[in-house]
Amino acid sequence: MFSRIFSKLAALPPPTTRAVCERDLHVPMRDGVTLLADRWYPSSGPAPTLLVRSPYGRRSIFGLLYGRLFAERGFQVVVQSCRGTFGSGGVFEPMVREASDARDTIEWMRGQAWFTGAYATIGASYLCFAQWAAARSRAAEHRAMIAQAGPHEFLATIHPGGAFALDAALSFASQVTGRQWSGALVMVRQALARRKMRIAFRELPLASSCERALGRRVAFLEDWMAHAEPGDSFWNAMDHGEAVASIEAPVLLQSGWYDLFASYATSQYEALRRRGQRPFLTIGPWTHAEFPLKATRALLPEMLAWLRAHLLGERDGLRSAPVRVFVLNTDRWHDYDDWPPPQSAEQAWYLHPEGRLSREPAPASDPDRYRYDPSDPTPAVGGGMILFGAGPRDNRSLEARGDVLTYTTAPFVEETTVVGSPIVRLYVRSTLRSTDFFARLCNVHPDGRSINVCDALIRLRPGDEAWQADGSARVSVRLSPTACCFHRGNRLRLQISSGAHPRFARNTGTGEPLATGTGMMFAEQSVFHDPDCPSSLELRYVR
C-alpha cells in the first residue's frame, strides 16, 4: 500500500517487477563482529546492487524508501545496520568505524552469488556520511553515488565556525542512544525528548546538563565537547575528504537550502569540479527534517534516472544541465551549467551608520555597538536546525532585540536573484577575546516580514591571528549557500549578532572548557564602518 501511494505521489514510473526481501543476513567484519543486513531484490532476476548503511534501522521508512521502491524497479538493495545498532554486533561509535566496516561489507558482497559486479551507494544524513566513508575503498565495482544532505567530515558539523552545534549534537545523541526506534517513530521520540533537552539549553556546566537531559552519560558526546580546538587530531578518523578527492564514480548531490549540511553539498560539488569530474547538484527549499519524506518524494525520479544511467546504461532520463536549484521566494526551479552560476556577477554592499546597506563605502563614523550577555543568549530563529524550528521564519522579533544589529538596503527596483555563498567581512572590536559573531542574510518584504535566507557563525578565541593589540579584529564569515529572489520592492537585510542559541552553544566569554565551564561574562561588541577598514557584504547575483 505504501509503495503504491508513495510511487504515485513521487510520480515514479510504475513497478516493473515484484520486490522480495531476505532479512537478517549476517555480514562478518574482520574483527569478528557480525553486522545484520536485509536484501531487497526483484523477482525478475539478477540486478545491480544499491548499498545503504544506516544507524537508524533496516525496516520501516528506510526499508520502504530505499529497499522496496528500488527493488520494484529493477535493483537489489542491501540495507545494513551500522555496528552496534538494530541487532548488529559491536559498539556504536558514531562516524569512527564506517570506512573499515564498509570495506568489509563490500568484500562480503563480492562473495555473494547474487552480486553482479556493480553497485551504487545511496542515503541521506548519516547514511550520506557512511557513503563517503565507503568511497575510501575505491572499489572498482562502485559505479554511482547519490549523496543526500550529509557531510564527508564531522568536525565542521559538530563545531561549525568553531562553535559547538549544541542542538544538532544533542538531538543526534538522543536519537541513537537508549532504546532504538526507527522510521517515523524517531520523530515521535525526538518530540517527546525535546522538553528534557531544554535542561542542556538552559543550564551549565554543559556536560552534566546534557547528561541530565538525556538521562545517561553519552561518551561520544563528551568526547565531542572535549575536542573543540581547531586542528585536533581526534577528528581525523571522521574525515573522508580523501574520498571527495579521489572518487571516480559519478556523484549526484542533493540537499536543501535550510539543511544544516547545505554547505557540504556545494563544497563537494566544487571540489569534484576542480578535479574535472561532472557531478550533478540538486538543492531544494527543504530543511533537514524534511528529507526522509518531503524532499525524497520530490527527488526520487532523478535518483532513479541517475541509477539507471550509471548502472544500467539507460541515460535518456538524465537532465541536460548538471545543476538544478529551487529559487527561494519563487515557485520555480532553475537549471545552471555550473555552481556558482557562471553568468552571475559579484556585488559588494557596505555597512553604514543608522542601519543602512549601500553600494558605496561609508564615510568616517562612530561604530555601532551592542552587548552580548550569555545569561540571556541571542536565540536561534529558523535556519539550519537539525529537526525542530528549522527553515524560513519571520525575524522581526529577533531583530527588535538590543543585541542584534541590522543593515538594510533600499527597495530593489528590479528583480534580483542572489546565488552562491555570500561573504560578510567585518571590522569589529570586543571587550573579550573569546567571542562569537553571527551573520544572517534576510529578505525583507514590503509588508515588513524579514525572512531568513542564509547565515553562519564564527568563533574567535584568545590568540587567534585575527586579533589586534587594541582588541579589534577582521573576521570573514562565509554564509551558507542560497538561491533567493528579491522581487521589486523587497529589501536585503544583514543581521549581525553574537549567537543563535541553542543551535550554537552560547559563548560564555570566559574561555573555560566547553564541557565544564560555569562562568559567564558579557561582551561589549563594536562593528565599524570606517572607510579605511569597511565592513561589507559580498554576494553574487543574476538578473
Coordinates of C-alpha atoms in Angstrom, one line a residue:
M1 CA 0.0 0.0 0.0
F2 CA 2.8 2.5 1.0
S3 CA 4.7 1.6 -2.2
R4 CA 1.7 2.4 -4.4
I5 CA 0.8 5.6 -2.6
F6 CA 4.3 7.0 -2.4
S7 CA 5.1 6.0 -6.0
K8 CA 2.1 8.0 -7.2
L9 CA 3.0 11.0 -5.1
A10 CA 6.6 10.9 -6.3
A11 CA 5.5 10.5 -10.0
L12 CA 7.7 7.4 -10.3
P13 CA 7.3 5.1 -13.3
P14 CA 5.3 2.0 -12.3
P15 CA 7.0 -1.0 -10.8
T16 CA 8.5 -3.4 -13.4
T17 CA 8.7 -6.4 -11.0
R18 CA 7.7 -7.7 -7.6
A19 CA 10.1 -7.0 -4.6
V20 CA 11.3 -9.8 -2.3
C21 CA 13.0 -9.2 1.0
E22 CA 15.6 -11.6 2.6
R23 CA 16.1 -10.5 6.2
D24 CA 18.8 -10.6 8.8
L25 CA 21.8 -11.6 6.6
H26 CA 25.0 -12.0 8.6
V27 CA 27.9 -9.8 7.3
P28 CA 31.2 -10.7 9.0
M29 CA 33.7 -8.0 9.9
R30 CA 37.4 -8.7 10.1
D31 CA 37.5 -8.2 13.9
G32 CA 34.9 -11.0 14.4
V33 CA 31.8 -8.7 14.8
T34 CA 28.7 -9.6 12.7
L35 CA 26.5 -6.9 11.2
L36 CA 23.0 -7.5 10.0
A37 CA 21.5 -6.6 6.7
D38 CA 18.3 -7.0 4.7
R39 CA 18.4 -7.6 1.0
W40 CA 15.6 -6.4 -1.2
Y41 CA 15.7 -7.8 -4.7
P42 CA 13.5 -8.0 -7.8
S43 CA 11.8 -11.3 -8.5
S44 CA 12.6 -10.8 -12.2
G45 CA 16.2 -11.9 -11.9
P46 CA 19.8 -10.6 -11.4
A47 CA 20.2 -6.9 -10.8
P48 CA 22.9 -4.4 -9.8
T49 CA 23.1 -3.6 -6.1
L50 CA 22.4 -0.5 -4.0
L51 CA 24.2 -0.3 -0.7
V52 CA 22.6 1.6 2.2
R53 CA 24.3 1.7 5.6
S54 CA 22.2 3.2 8.4
P55 CA 22.3 3.5 12.2
Y56 CA 18.6 4.2 12.2
G57 CA 17.3 0.7 11.4
R58 CA 16.8 -1.5 8.3
R59 CA 13.0 -1.6 8.4
S60 CA 10.2 1.0 8.4
I61 CA 10.9 4.1 6.3
F62 CA 14.4 3.0 5.2
G63 CA 13.4 -0.4 4.0
L64 CA 10.5 1.0 2.1
L65 CA 12.1 4.1 0.5
Y66 CA 15.5 2.6 -0.3
G67 CA 14.5 -1.1 -0.4
R68 CA 11.1 -1.9 -1.8
L69 CA 10.7 1.1 -4.1
F70 CA 14.0 0.4 -5.9
A71 CA 13.7 -3.3 -5.9
E72 CA 10.3 -2.9 -7.7
R73 CA 12.2 -1.0 -10.4
G74 CA 15.0 -3.4 -11.1
F75 CA 17.6 -3.0 -8.4
Q76 CA 18.6 -5.1 -5.4
V77 CA 19.2 -3.2 -2.3
V78 CA 21.4 -4.2 0.8
V79 CA 20.2 -2.2 3.8
Q80 CA 22.6 -2.7 6.6
S81 CA 22.5 -1.7 10.2
C82 CA 25.7 0.0 11.3
R83 CA 27.9 -1.5 14.0
G84 CA 26.1 -1.6 17.4
T85 CA 22.7 -0.6 16.1
F86 CA 19.5 -2.6 15.5
G87 CA 20.9 -6.0 16.0
S88 CA 24.4 -5.6 14.5
G89 CA 27.2 -6.6 16.8
G90 CA 29.8 -4.4 18.4
V91 CA 29.6 -0.9 19.9
F92 CA 28.3 2.1 18.0
E93 CA 31.0 4.8 17.9
P94 CA 29.4 7.4 15.6
M95 CA 31.4 8.1 12.4
V96 CA 34.5 6.2 13.6
R97 CA 34.2 2.7 12.1
E98 CA 32.3 3.4 8.9
A99 CA 35.2 3.2 6.5
S100 CA 36.5 -0.2 7.7
D101 CA 33.1 -1.7 8.1
A102 CA 32.1 -0.6 4.6
R103 CA 35.2 -2.1 3.2
D104 CA 34.4 -5.5 4.8
T105 CA 30.8 -5.2 3.6
I106 CA 31.9 -4.6 0.1
E107 CA 34.2 -7.6 0.3
W108 CA 31.3 -9.7 1.6
M109 CA 29.1 -8.6 -1.3
R110 CA 31.8 -9.7 -3.8
G111 CA 31.4 -13.2 -2.5
Q112 CA 27.7 -13.5 -2.8
A113 CA 26.2 -15.4 -5.7
W114 CA 23.6 -12.6 -6.3
F115 CA 26.2 -9.9 -6.7
T116 CA 26.5 -8.9 -10.4
G117 CA 29.8 -6.9 -10.1
A118 CA 28.3 -3.4 -9.9
Y119 CA 26.9 -1.4 -7.0
A120 CA 25.9 2.2 -6.1
T121 CA 25.5 3.8 -2.8
I122 CA 22.6 6.0 -1.6
G123 CA 21.3 7.7 1.5
A124 CA 20.8 10.9 3.4
S125 CA 22.3 12.5 6.5
Y126 CA 24.4 9.9 8.5
L127 CA 23.7 7.5 5.5
C128 CA 25.4 10.1 3.3
F129 CA 28.5 10.2 5.6
A130 CA 28.6 6.4 5.5
Q131 CA 28.8 6.6 1.7
W132 CA 31.8 8.9 1.7
A133 CA 33.4 6.6 4.2
A134 CA 32.7 3.6 1.9
A135 CA 34.1 5.5 -1.1
R136 CA 37.5 5.4 0.5
S137 CA 37.7 1.7 -0.5
R138 CA 38.0 2.9 -4.2
A139 CA 36.2 -0.3 -5.2
A140 CA 36.2 -0.8 -9.0
E141 CA 32.6 -2.0 -8.7
H142 CA 31.4 1.3 -7.3
R143 CA 29.6 2.8 -10.3
A144 CA 27.5 5.6 -8.8
M145 CA 26.7 7.6 -5.7
I146 CA 23.7 9.6 -4.5
A147 CA 24.9 11.8 -1.6
Q148 CA 21.9 13.4 0.1
A149 CA 22.1 16.1 2.8
G150 CA 25.2 14.9 4.6
P151 CA 28.8 15.6 5.4
H152 CA 32.1 13.9 4.4
E153 CA 33.8 15.0 7.6
F154 CA 32.5 15.7 11.1
L155 CA 34.5 18.5 12.8
A156 CA 32.7 21.3 10.9
T157 CA 29.3 19.6 11.7
I158 CA 29.9 19.5 15.4
H159 CA 31.9 22.7 15.7
P160 CA 30.7 24.9 12.8
G161 CA 32.8 28.1 12.7
G162 CA 34.4 26.9 15.9
A163 CA 31.2 26.9 18.0
F164 CA 29.6 23.8 19.4
A165 CA 26.4 22.7 17.5
L166 CA 24.5 22.0 20.7
D167 CA 21.1 21.4 19.2
A168 CA 22.3 19.1 16.5
A169 CA 24.7 17.2 18.7
L170 CA 22.1 16.7 21.5
S171 CA 19.4 15.7 19.0
F172 CA 21.6 13.1 17.4
A173 CA 22.7 11.7 20.7
S174 CA 19.1 11.5 21.9
Q175 CA 18.2 9.7 18.6
V176 CA 20.9 7.0 18.7
T177 CA 21.2 6.2 22.4
G178 CA 18.9 4.2 24.7
R179 CA 16.1 2.3 23.1
Q180 CA 16.4 2.1 19.4
W181 CA 13.5 3.5 17.4
S182 CA 13.2 3.6 13.6
G183 CA 11.3 5.4 10.9
A184 CA 8.6 7.8 11.8
L185 CA 8.9 6.8 15.5
V186 CA 12.2 8.6 15.7
M187 CA 10.4 11.9 15.2
V188 CA 7.9 11.0 17.8
R189 CA 10.7 10.2 20.3
Q190 CA 12.5 13.3 19.5
A191 CA 9.4 15.4 20.1
L192 CA 8.9 13.8 23.5
A193 CA 12.6 14.3 24.4
R194 CA 12.6 17.9 23.3
R195 CA 11.4 19.3 26.6
K196 CA 14.1 17.4 28.5
M197 CA 16.7 18.9 26.1
R198 CA 15.9 22.3 27.4
I199 CA 17.8 21.4 30.5
A200 CA 21.0 21.5 28.4
F201 CA 19.9 24.6 26.6
R202 CA 19.5 26.4 30.0
E203 CA 22.0 25.1 32.4
L204 CA 25.8 24.9 32.9
P205 CA 28.1 23.1 33.0
L206 CA 27.2 21.7 29.6
A207 CA 28.5 18.1 30.1
S208 CA 26.4 17.5 33.2
S209 CA 23.3 19.3 31.8
C210 CA 23.5 17.1 28.7
E211 CA 23.7 14.0 30.9
R212 CA 20.6 15.1 32.8
A213 CA 18.7 15.9 29.6
L214 CA 19.5 12.5 28.0
G215 CA 19.1 10.6 31.3
R216 CA 22.5 8.9 30.8
R217 CA 26.2 9.7 30.1
V218 CA 27.0 9.6 26.4
A219 CA 30.7 9.1 25.9
F220 CA 30.9 10.3 22.3
L221 CA 29.0 13.5 23.2
E222 CA 31.5 14.2 26.0
D223 CA 34.4 13.5 23.5
W224 CA 32.9 15.9 21.0
M225 CA 32.8 18.7 23.7
A226 CA 36.3 17.9 24.9
H227 CA 37.9 18.2 21.4
A228 CA 36.8 21.6 20.4
E229 CA 40.1 23.2 19.4
P230 CA 40.9 23.6 15.7
G231 CA 43.4 21.1 14.3
D232 CA 42.6 18.4 17.0
S233 CA 43.7 15.0 15.6
F234 CA 40.7 13.4 17.3
W235 CA 38.6 14.2 14.2
N236 CA 41.0 12.6 11.7
A237 CA 39.2 9.3 11.7
M238 CA 35.9 11.0 10.9
D239 CA 37.3 13.0 7.9
H240 CA 36.7 11.5 4.5
G241 CA 37.9 14.4 2.4
E242 CA 40.2 11.9 0.8
A243 CA 37.2 10.2 -0.8
V244 CA 36.0 13.6 -2.3
A245 CA 39.5 14.0 -3.7
S246 CA 39.7 10.5 -5.2
I247 CA 36.2 9.2 -6.1
E248 CA 35.8 8.2 -9.7
A249 CA 32.1 7.1 -9.5
P250 CA 29.6 9.7 -10.8
V251 CA 28.1 11.6 -7.9
L252 CA 24.6 13.1 -7.6
L253 CA 24.5 15.6 -4.7
Q254 CA 21.1 16.5 -3.2
S255 CA 20.4 18.9 -0.4
G256 CA 18.1 21.7 0.9
W257 CA 18.8 25.4 1.4
Y258 CA 17.7 25.2 5.0
D259 CA 19.5 21.9 5.7
L260 CA 22.4 22.3 8.1
F261 CA 24.6 20.4 5.6
A262 CA 23.8 22.6 2.6
S263 CA 27.4 24.0 2.6
Y264 CA 28.8 20.5 2.2
A265 CA 26.7 19.8 -0.9
T266 CA 28.1 22.9 -2.7
S267 CA 31.7 22.4 -1.4
Q268 CA 31.7 18.8 -2.5
Y269 CA 30.4 19.8 -5.9
E270 CA 33.0 22.5 -6.3
A271 CA 35.8 20.1 -5.2
L272 CA 34.7 17.4 -7.7
R273 CA 34.5 20.0 -10.5
R274 CA 38.1 21.2 -9.7
R275 CA 39.2 17.6 -10.3
G276 CA 37.5 17.6 -13.7
Q277 CA 34.6 15.4 -12.6
R278 CA 31.0 16.0 -13.8
P279 CA 28.8 15.8 -10.7
F280 CA 25.1 16.7 -10.6
L281 CA 23.8 19.0 -7.9
T282 CA 20.1 19.5 -6.8
I283 CA 19.1 21.8 -4.0
G284 CA 15.5 22.4 -3.0
P285 CA 13.7 24.5 -0.4
W286 CA 13.9 21.9 2.3
T287 CA 15.1 21.5 5.9
H288 CA 17.0 18.5 7.2
A289 CA 13.9 17.0 8.8
E290 CA 12.0 17.2 5.5
F291 CA 14.5 14.9 3.7
P292 CA 13.1 11.5 4.7
L293 CA 9.7 12.1 3.1
K294 CA 9.0 15.5 1.6
A295 CA 12.4 16.0 -0.2
T296 CA 12.8 12.4 -1.1
R297 CA 9.4 12.3 -2.7
A298 CA 10.4 15.2 -4.9
L299 CA 13.8 13.8 -5.7
L300 CA 13.0 10.1 -6.4
P301 CA 12.6 10.4 -10.2
E302 CA 16.0 11.9 -10.6
M303 CA 17.5 9.4 -8.2
L304 CA 16.1 6.6 -10.3
A305 CA 17.3 8.2 -13.5
W306 CA 20.8 8.5 -12.1
L307 CA 20.9 4.9 -11.1
R308 CA 19.6 3.7 -14.4
A309 CA 22.1 5.8 -16.3
H310 CA 25.1 4.6 -14.4
L311 CA 24.2 1.0 -13.5
L312 CA 22.0 0.0 -16.5
G313 CA 23.3 2.4 -19.2
E314 CA 19.9 4.0 -19.7
R315 CA 20.9 7.6 -20.0
D316 CA 17.8 9.0 -21.6
G317 CA 16.3 10.1 -18.3
L318 CA 19.2 12.4 -17.2
R319 CA 18.6 16.1 -17.4
S320 CA 20.9 18.1 -19.6
A321 CA 22.0 20.7 -17.1
P322 CA 24.2 19.4 -14.1
V323 CA 22.8 21.9 -11.6
R324 CA 19.2 22.3 -10.6
V325 CA 18.1 24.6 -7.7
F326 CA 14.9 25.9 -6.3
V327 CA 14.9 29.7 -6.2
L328 CA 13.6 30.8 -2.8
N329 CA 10.8 33.4 -2.8
T330 CA 9.5 31.9 -6.1
D331 CA 7.8 28.7 -7.1
R332 CA 10.5 28.0 -9.7
W333 CA 13.3 25.5 -10.3
H334 CA 16.2 26.9 -12.3
D335 CA 18.9 24.9 -14.2
Y336 CA 22.5 26.1 -14.5
D337 CA 25.6 24.8 -16.2
D338 CA 27.7 25.1 -13.1
W339 CA 27.7 26.3 -9.5
P340 CA 28.1 29.1 -8.7
P341 CA 26.3 30.0 -12.0
P342 CA 28.9 31.2 -14.5
Q343 CA 26.6 34.0 -15.6
S344 CA 26.4 35.6 -12.1
A345 CA 28.1 38.9 -11.2
E346 CA 29.8 40.0 -8.0
Q347 CA 28.4 42.8 -5.9
A348 CA 29.6 44.4 -2.6
W349 CA 27.4 46.2 -0.1
Y350 CA 28.8 48.3 2.7
L351 CA 27.6 48.7 6.2
H352 CA 26.6 52.3 7.1
P353 CA 25.5 54.1 10.3
E354 CA 21.8 54.1 11.0
G355 CA 21.4 50.5 9.8
R356 CA 21.9 51.1 6.1
L357 CA 23.5 48.9 3.4
S358 CA 24.8 50.8 0.4
R359 CA 26.9 50.1 -2.7
E360 CA 29.2 53.0 -1.6
P361 CA 31.6 52.7 1.3
A362 CA 30.5 54.6 4.4
P363 CA 32.1 57.9 5.5
A364 CA 34.0 58.1 8.7
S365 CA 31.6 57.5 11.6
D366 CA 31.3 56.0 15.0
P367 CA 30.9 52.2 15.3
D368 CA 27.6 50.5 16.1
R369 CA 27.6 48.8 19.4
Y370 CA 25.7 46.1 21.3
R371 CA 26.1 44.0 24.4
Y372 CA 26.1 40.2 24.2
D373 CA 25.0 38.6 27.5
P374 CA 25.4 34.8 27.7
S375 CA 22.8 34.7 30.6
D376 CA 20.3 35.9 28.0
P377 CA 21.7 34.5 24.8
T378 CA 20.5 35.7 21.4
P379 CA 18.1 33.0 20.3
A380 CA 18.1 30.9 17.2
V381 CA 15.1 31.7 14.9
G382 CA 14.8 29.3 11.9
G383 CA 17.7 28.4 9.7
G384 CA 19.7 25.2 9.6
M385 CA 18.4 23.4 12.7
I386 CA 18.5 19.6 12.6
L387 CA 14.9 18.9 13.5
F388 CA 12.7 21.4 15.2
G389 CA 12.4 25.1 14.4
A390 CA 14.3 25.0 11.2
G391 CA 13.6 26.8 7.9
P392 CA 12.4 30.2 6.9
R393 CA 10.9 32.3 9.7
D394 CA 9.9 35.9 10.3
N395 CA 12.8 37.5 12.1
R396 CA 11.2 40.8 13.2
S397 CA 11.0 39.8 16.9
L398 CA 14.7 38.7 16.8
E399 CA 15.7 42.0 15.1
A400 CA 14.0 44.0 17.8
R401 CA 16.4 42.8 20.4
G402 CA 19.1 45.1 21.6
D403 CA 21.9 42.5 20.9
V404 CA 21.1 42.3 17.1
L405 CA 22.2 44.9 14.6
T406 CA 20.6 45.2 11.2
Y407 CA 21.7 46.8 8.0
T408 CA 19.1 47.2 5.1
T409 CA 19.2 48.2 1.5
A410 CA 16.7 50.5 -0.2
P411 CA 14.0 48.6 -2.1
F412 CA 15.1 46.8 -5.2
V413 CA 14.0 48.5 -8.4
E414 CA 14.2 45.2 -10.4
E415 CA 14.1 41.5 -9.7
T416 CA 17.4 40.2 -8.5
T417 CA 18.4 36.7 -7.5
V418 CA 21.2 36.2 -5.1
V419 CA 23.2 33.0 -5.7
G420 CA 26.1 31.2 -4.1
S421 CA 27.6 31.7 -0.6
P422 CA 27.7 35.4 0.4
I423 CA 30.7 36.5 2.4
V424 CA 30.5 39.0 5.3
R425 CA 33.7 40.9 6.1
L426 CA 33.5 42.6 9.5
Y427 CA 35.9 45.0 11.2
V428 CA 35.0 44.6 14.9
R429 CA 36.1 45.1 18.4
S430 CA 35.2 43.2 21.6
T431 CA 35.9 43.6 25.2
L432 CA 36.5 39.8 25.3
R433 CA 38.9 37.6 23.4
S434 CA 36.5 34.6 23.4
T435 CA 33.5 35.8 21.5
D436 CA 31.3 34.9 18.5
F437 CA 29.9 36.8 15.5
F438 CA 26.8 35.6 13.7
A439 CA 25.8 37.0 10.3
R440 CA 22.5 36.4 8.5
L441 CA 21.0 37.5 5.2
C442 CA 17.3 38.2 5.2
N443 CA 14.7 39.0 2.5
V444 CA 12.5 41.9 3.7
H445 CA 9.1 42.1 2.1
P446 CA 7.0 45.2 1.6
D447 CA 4.8 44.3 4.5
G448 CA 7.8 44.2 6.8
R449 CA 8.4 40.5 7.1
S450 CA 12.1 39.7 7.4
I451 CA 12.6 36.1 6.2
N452 CA 16.0 34.5 6.9
V453 CA 17.8 33.3 3.8
C454 CA 21.3 32.0 4.8
D455 CA 23.7 32.5 7.7
A456 CA 26.8 31.4 9.5
L457 CA 28.7 31.9 12.8
I458 CA 32.4 32.3 13.6
R459 CA 34.0 31.9 17.0
L460 CA 37.1 33.9 18.0
R461 CA 39.5 32.6 20.6
P462 CA 42.4 34.1 22.5
G463 CA 45.5 34.0 20.4
D464 CA 43.7 33.9 17.1
E465 CA 45.6 35.8 14.3
A466 CA 42.5 38.0 13.7
W467 CA 43.0 39.8 17.0
Q468 CA 44.9 43.1 17.1
A469 CA 46.5 44.5 20.2
D470 CA 43.8 47.1 20.6
G471 CA 41.0 44.5 20.7
S472 CA 39.9 44.9 17.1
A473 CA 39.7 42.1 14.6
R474 CA 39.0 41.5 11.0
V475 CA 36.7 38.5 10.5
S476 CA 35.3 36.8 7.4
V477 CA 32.1 34.8 7.7
R478 CA 31.1 32.7 4.7
L479 CA 27.4 32.2 4.8
S480 CA 25.6 29.0 3.8
P481 CA 24.7 28.8 0.1
T482 CA 21.4 30.1 -1.4
A483 CA 19.5 31.0 -4.4
C484 CA 16.9 33.6 -3.4
C485 CA 14.9 36.0 -5.5
F486 CA 14.5 39.6 -4.2
H487 CA 11.4 41.0 -6.0
R488 CA 11.0 44.6 -7.0
G489 CA 10.1 46.4 -3.7
N490 CA 11.9 43.8 -1.5
R491 CA 14.9 44.8 0.5
L492 CA 18.0 42.9 1.5
R493 CA 18.9 42.9 5.2
L494 CA 22.1 41.8 7.0
Q495 CA 21.9 40.9 10.7
I496 CA 24.9 41.0 12.9
S497 CA 24.8 39.5 16.4
S498 CA 26.9 37.2 18.6
G499 CA 24.9 34.0 18.8
A500 CA 22.0 31.8 17.8
H501 CA 21.3 29.6 20.9
P502 CA 20.8 26.7 21.1
R503 CA 21.7 26.0 17.5
F504 CA 25.2 27.1 18.6
A505 CA 26.1 26.7 22.3
R506 CA 26.4 30.2 23.8
N507 CA 29.9 31.6 24.1
T508 CA 30.2 32.2 27.9
G509 CA 33.1 34.6 27.3
T510 CA 35.3 33.1 30.0
G511 CA 37.4 30.8 27.8
E512 CA 36.7 28.0 30.2
P513 CA 36.4 24.4 28.7
L514 CA 33.2 23.9 26.9
A515 CA 32.1 20.8 28.9
T516 CA 32.9 22.1 32.4
G517 CA 32.8 25.9 32.3
T518 CA 30.2 27.6 34.5
G519 CA 31.2 31.3 34.5
M520 CA 29.6 33.9 32.2
M521 CA 30.9 37.3 31.1
F522 CA 29.1 39.7 28.8
A523 CA 30.9 41.2 25.8
E524 CA 30.6 44.8 24.6
Q525 CA 30.8 44.5 20.8
S526 CA 31.6 47.2 18.2
V527 CA 31.1 46.9 14.4
F528 CA 32.9 49.5 12.4
H529 CA 32.1 51.0 9.0
D530 CA 35.2 53.1 8.7
P531 CA 36.3 54.0 5.1
D532 CA 39.8 52.6 5.9
C533 CA 38.5 49.4 7.4
P534 CA 35.0 48.9 6.0
S535 CA 32.6 46.2 6.9
S536 CA 30.8 44.7 3.9
L537 CA 28.6 42.0 2.4
E538 CA 29.9 40.4 -0.8
L539 CA 27.5 38.4 -2.9
R540 CA 26.8 37.1 -6.4
Y541 CA 23.6 37.7 -8.3
V542 CA 21.8 37.1 -11.5
R543 CA 19.0 39.1 -13.1

